XYZ file of C-alpha atoms in Angstrom:
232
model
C -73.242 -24.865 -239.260
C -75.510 -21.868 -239.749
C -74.741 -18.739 -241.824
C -73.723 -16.858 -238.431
C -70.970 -19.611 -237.889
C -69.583 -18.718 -241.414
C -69.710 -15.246 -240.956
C -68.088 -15.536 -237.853
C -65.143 -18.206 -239.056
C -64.676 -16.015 -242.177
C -64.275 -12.811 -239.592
C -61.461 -14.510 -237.447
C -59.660 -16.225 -240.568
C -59.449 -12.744 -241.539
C -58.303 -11.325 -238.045
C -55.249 -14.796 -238.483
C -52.910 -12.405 -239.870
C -53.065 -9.576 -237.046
C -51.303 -12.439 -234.287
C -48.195 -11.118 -235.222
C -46.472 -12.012 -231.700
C -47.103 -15.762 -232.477
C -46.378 -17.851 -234.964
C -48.562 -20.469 -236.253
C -45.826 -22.806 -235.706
C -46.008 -21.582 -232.322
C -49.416 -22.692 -232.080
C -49.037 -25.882 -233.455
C -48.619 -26.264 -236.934
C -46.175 -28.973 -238.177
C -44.293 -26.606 -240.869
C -43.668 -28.188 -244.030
C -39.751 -28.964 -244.746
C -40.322 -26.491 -247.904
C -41.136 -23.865 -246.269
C -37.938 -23.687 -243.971
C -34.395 -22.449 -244.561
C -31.445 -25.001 -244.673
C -30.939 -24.108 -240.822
C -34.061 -24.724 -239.703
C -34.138 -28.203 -241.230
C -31.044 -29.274 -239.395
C -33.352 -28.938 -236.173
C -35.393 -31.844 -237.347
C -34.152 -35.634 -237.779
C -34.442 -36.832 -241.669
C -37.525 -38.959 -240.742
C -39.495 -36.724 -239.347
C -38.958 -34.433 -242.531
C -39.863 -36.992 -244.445
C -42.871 -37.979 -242.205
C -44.016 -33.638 -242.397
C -43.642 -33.680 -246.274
C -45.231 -36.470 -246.449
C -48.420 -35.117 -245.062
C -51.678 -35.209 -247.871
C -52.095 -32.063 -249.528
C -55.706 -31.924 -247.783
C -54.788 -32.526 -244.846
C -51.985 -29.918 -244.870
C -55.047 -27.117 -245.907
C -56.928 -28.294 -242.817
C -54.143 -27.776 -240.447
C -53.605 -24.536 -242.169
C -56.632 -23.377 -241.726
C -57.551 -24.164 -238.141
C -54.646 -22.734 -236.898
C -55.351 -19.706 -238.760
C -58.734 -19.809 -237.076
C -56.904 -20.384 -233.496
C -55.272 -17.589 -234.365
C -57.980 -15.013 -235.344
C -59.852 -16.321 -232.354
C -56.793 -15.317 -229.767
C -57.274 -11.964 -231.386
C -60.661 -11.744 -231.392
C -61.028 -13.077 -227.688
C -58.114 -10.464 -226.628
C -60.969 -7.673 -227.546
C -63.760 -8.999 -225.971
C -61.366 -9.874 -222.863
C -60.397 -6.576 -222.249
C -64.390 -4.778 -222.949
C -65.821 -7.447 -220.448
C -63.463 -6.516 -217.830
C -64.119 -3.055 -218.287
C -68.149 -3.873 -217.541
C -67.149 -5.651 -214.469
C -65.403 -2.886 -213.344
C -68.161 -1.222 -213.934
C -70.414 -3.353 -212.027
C -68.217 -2.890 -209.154
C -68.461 0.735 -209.025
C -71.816 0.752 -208.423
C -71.414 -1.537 -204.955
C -70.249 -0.064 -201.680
C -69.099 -3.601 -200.685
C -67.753 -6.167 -203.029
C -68.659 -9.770 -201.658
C -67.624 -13.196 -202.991
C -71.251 -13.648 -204.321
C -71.078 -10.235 -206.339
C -68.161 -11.650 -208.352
C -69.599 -14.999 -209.148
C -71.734 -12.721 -211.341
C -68.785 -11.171 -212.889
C -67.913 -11.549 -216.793
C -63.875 -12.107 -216.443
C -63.460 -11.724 -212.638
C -65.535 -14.801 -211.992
C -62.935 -16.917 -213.703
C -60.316 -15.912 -211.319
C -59.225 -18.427 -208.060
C -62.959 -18.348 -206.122
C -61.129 -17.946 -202.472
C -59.659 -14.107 -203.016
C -62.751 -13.029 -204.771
C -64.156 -10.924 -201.575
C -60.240 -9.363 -202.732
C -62.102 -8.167 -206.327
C -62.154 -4.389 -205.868
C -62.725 -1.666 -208.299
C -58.426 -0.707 -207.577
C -57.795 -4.664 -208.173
C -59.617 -4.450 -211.503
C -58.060 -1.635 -212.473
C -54.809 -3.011 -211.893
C -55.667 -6.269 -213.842
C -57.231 -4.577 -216.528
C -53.948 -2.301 -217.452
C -51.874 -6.069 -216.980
C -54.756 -7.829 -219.144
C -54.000 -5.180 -221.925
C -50.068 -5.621 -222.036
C -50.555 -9.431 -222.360
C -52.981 -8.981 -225.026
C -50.552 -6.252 -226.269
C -47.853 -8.985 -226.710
C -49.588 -10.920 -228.891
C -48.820 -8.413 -231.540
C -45.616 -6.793 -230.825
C -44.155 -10.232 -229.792
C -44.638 -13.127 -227.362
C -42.878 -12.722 -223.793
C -43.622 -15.163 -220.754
C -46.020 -13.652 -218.087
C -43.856 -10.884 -215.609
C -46.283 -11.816 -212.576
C -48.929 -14.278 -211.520
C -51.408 -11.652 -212.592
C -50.240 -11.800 -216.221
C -50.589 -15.543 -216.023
C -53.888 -15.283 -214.689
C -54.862 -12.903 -217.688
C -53.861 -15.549 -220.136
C -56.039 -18.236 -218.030
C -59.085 -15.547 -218.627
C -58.147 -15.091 -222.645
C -58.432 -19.050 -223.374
C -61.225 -19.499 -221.181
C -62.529 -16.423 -223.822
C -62.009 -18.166 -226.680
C -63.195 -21.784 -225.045
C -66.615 -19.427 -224.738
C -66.690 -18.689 -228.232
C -65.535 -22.120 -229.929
C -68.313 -23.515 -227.698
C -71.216 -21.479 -229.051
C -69.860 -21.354 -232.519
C -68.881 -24.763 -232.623
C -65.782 -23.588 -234.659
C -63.258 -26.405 -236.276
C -60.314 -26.002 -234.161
C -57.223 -28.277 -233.966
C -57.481 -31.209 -231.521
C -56.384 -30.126 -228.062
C -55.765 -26.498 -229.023
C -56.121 -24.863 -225.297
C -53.481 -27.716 -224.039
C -51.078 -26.681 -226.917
C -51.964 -22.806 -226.494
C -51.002 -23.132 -222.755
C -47.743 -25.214 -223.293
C -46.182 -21.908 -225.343
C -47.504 -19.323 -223.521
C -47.764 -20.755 -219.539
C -44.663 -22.775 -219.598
C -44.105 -23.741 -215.816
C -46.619 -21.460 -214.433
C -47.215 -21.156 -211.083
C -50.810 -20.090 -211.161
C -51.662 -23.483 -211.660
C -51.674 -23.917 -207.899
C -54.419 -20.966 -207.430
C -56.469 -23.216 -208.469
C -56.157 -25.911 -205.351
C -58.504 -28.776 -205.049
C -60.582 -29.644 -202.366
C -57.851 -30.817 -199.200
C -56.493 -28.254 -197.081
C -52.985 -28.380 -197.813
C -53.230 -27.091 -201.419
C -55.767 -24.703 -200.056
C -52.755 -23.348 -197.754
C -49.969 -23.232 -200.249
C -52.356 -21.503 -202.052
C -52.594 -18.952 -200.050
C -49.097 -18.683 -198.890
C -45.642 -17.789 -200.265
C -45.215 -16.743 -203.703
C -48.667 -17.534 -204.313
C -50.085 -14.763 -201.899
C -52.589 -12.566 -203.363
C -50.653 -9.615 -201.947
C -47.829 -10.857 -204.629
C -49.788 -10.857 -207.572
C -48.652 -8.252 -209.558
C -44.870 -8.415 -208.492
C -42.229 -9.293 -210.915
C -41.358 -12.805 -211.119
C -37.686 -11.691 -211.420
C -36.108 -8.735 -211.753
C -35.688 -8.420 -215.385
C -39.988 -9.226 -215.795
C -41.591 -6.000 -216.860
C -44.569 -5.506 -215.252
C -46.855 -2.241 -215.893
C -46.058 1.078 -213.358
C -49.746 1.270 -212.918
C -49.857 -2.196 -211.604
C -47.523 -2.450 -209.268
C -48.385 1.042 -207.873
């Protein structure tokens, strides 16, 4: 590891404690029995409390730590997420047509479902950008499932962030960390099926339905919150 990747895991151990919307528990850190109250214990079975406190010293610091550094990366990645969607939007206001091909160049836009990208306008972006912010937003004020498919798509653009960053820093992050992160915060998602493989029936539910890209940024339900701008 070079003196950049310190400097860089020192910077997002720091940045750990400003994830106040999730717990480290929430991103998968075994607590210790210790460390919970006399309520919390009675969620467990006496074996596994006996299995977490029995957990090495060491190995307890380790786990510690890289969820720490999960942590300060989710913040760190919410701050670059939200600047590089501002330069494609950019980028777009300098075309007078916005074409599939255009996008593929994109920073954050790129990374959403390849067959509505001709759909990519500067008023999509904007849109996106104000529901990007309020799901960044809730990983400090506290964690609350995605309104819209939009909002799920936003969290599918923050881990692909931080993927981007663990893989040029080569950080020491826990084992399986995206398929954890996803489990709290896109339990049963539906954007999963944006993402259709190759045969033309998962193309077409794709594209129909719930799923349409005309639904995006509607409410799930009617108690999701969902941002005036972006369903304007």
């Amino acid at each position: 590891m070079s003196a950049d990747d310190d400097d860089i895991t020192e910077e997002l151990l720091a940045d750990a404690g400003k994830l106040t919307g999730l717990s480290l528990e929430l991103l998968g850190l075994d607590p210790h029995p210790d460390d919970m109250t006399a309520e919390q214990r009675l969620q467990f079975d006496p074996e596994d409390l006996e299995e977490m406190a029995a957990v090495p010293p060491e190995d307890r610091q380790k786990a510690v730590r890289q969820t720490r550094l999960l942590a300060g990366l989710l913040w760190n990645s919410s701050s670059i997420l939200i600047d590089q969607l501002f330069r494609d939007l950019g980028t777009l206001g300098t075309l007078d047509v916005v074409t599939p091909a255009d996008i593929a160049g994109t920073s954050v836009l790129s990374s959403l479902p390849a067959q509505f990208a001709g759909s990519y306008d500067a008023k999509f972006t904007q849109k996106f950008i104000v529901v990007a912010a309020d799901v960044t937003a809730s990983l400090v004020r506290g964690w609350t499932a995605p309104g819209c498919l939009a909002a799920e798509l936003a969290v599918r653009c923050l881990l692909d962030q931080a993927e981007i960053t663990e893989d040029i820093y080569e950080l020491d992050l826990p084992e399986d960390w995206r398929a954890a992160v996803e489990e709290v915060l896109l339990e049963d998602a539906d954007s999963d099926a944006l993402y259709p493989d190759d045969d033309a029936d998962s193309q077409d539910r794709a594209d129909a339905g719930s799923l349409a890209f005309d639904r995006w940024f509607r409410p799930f339900a009617p108690g999701d919150a969902v941002p005036p701008y972006a369903r304007s």
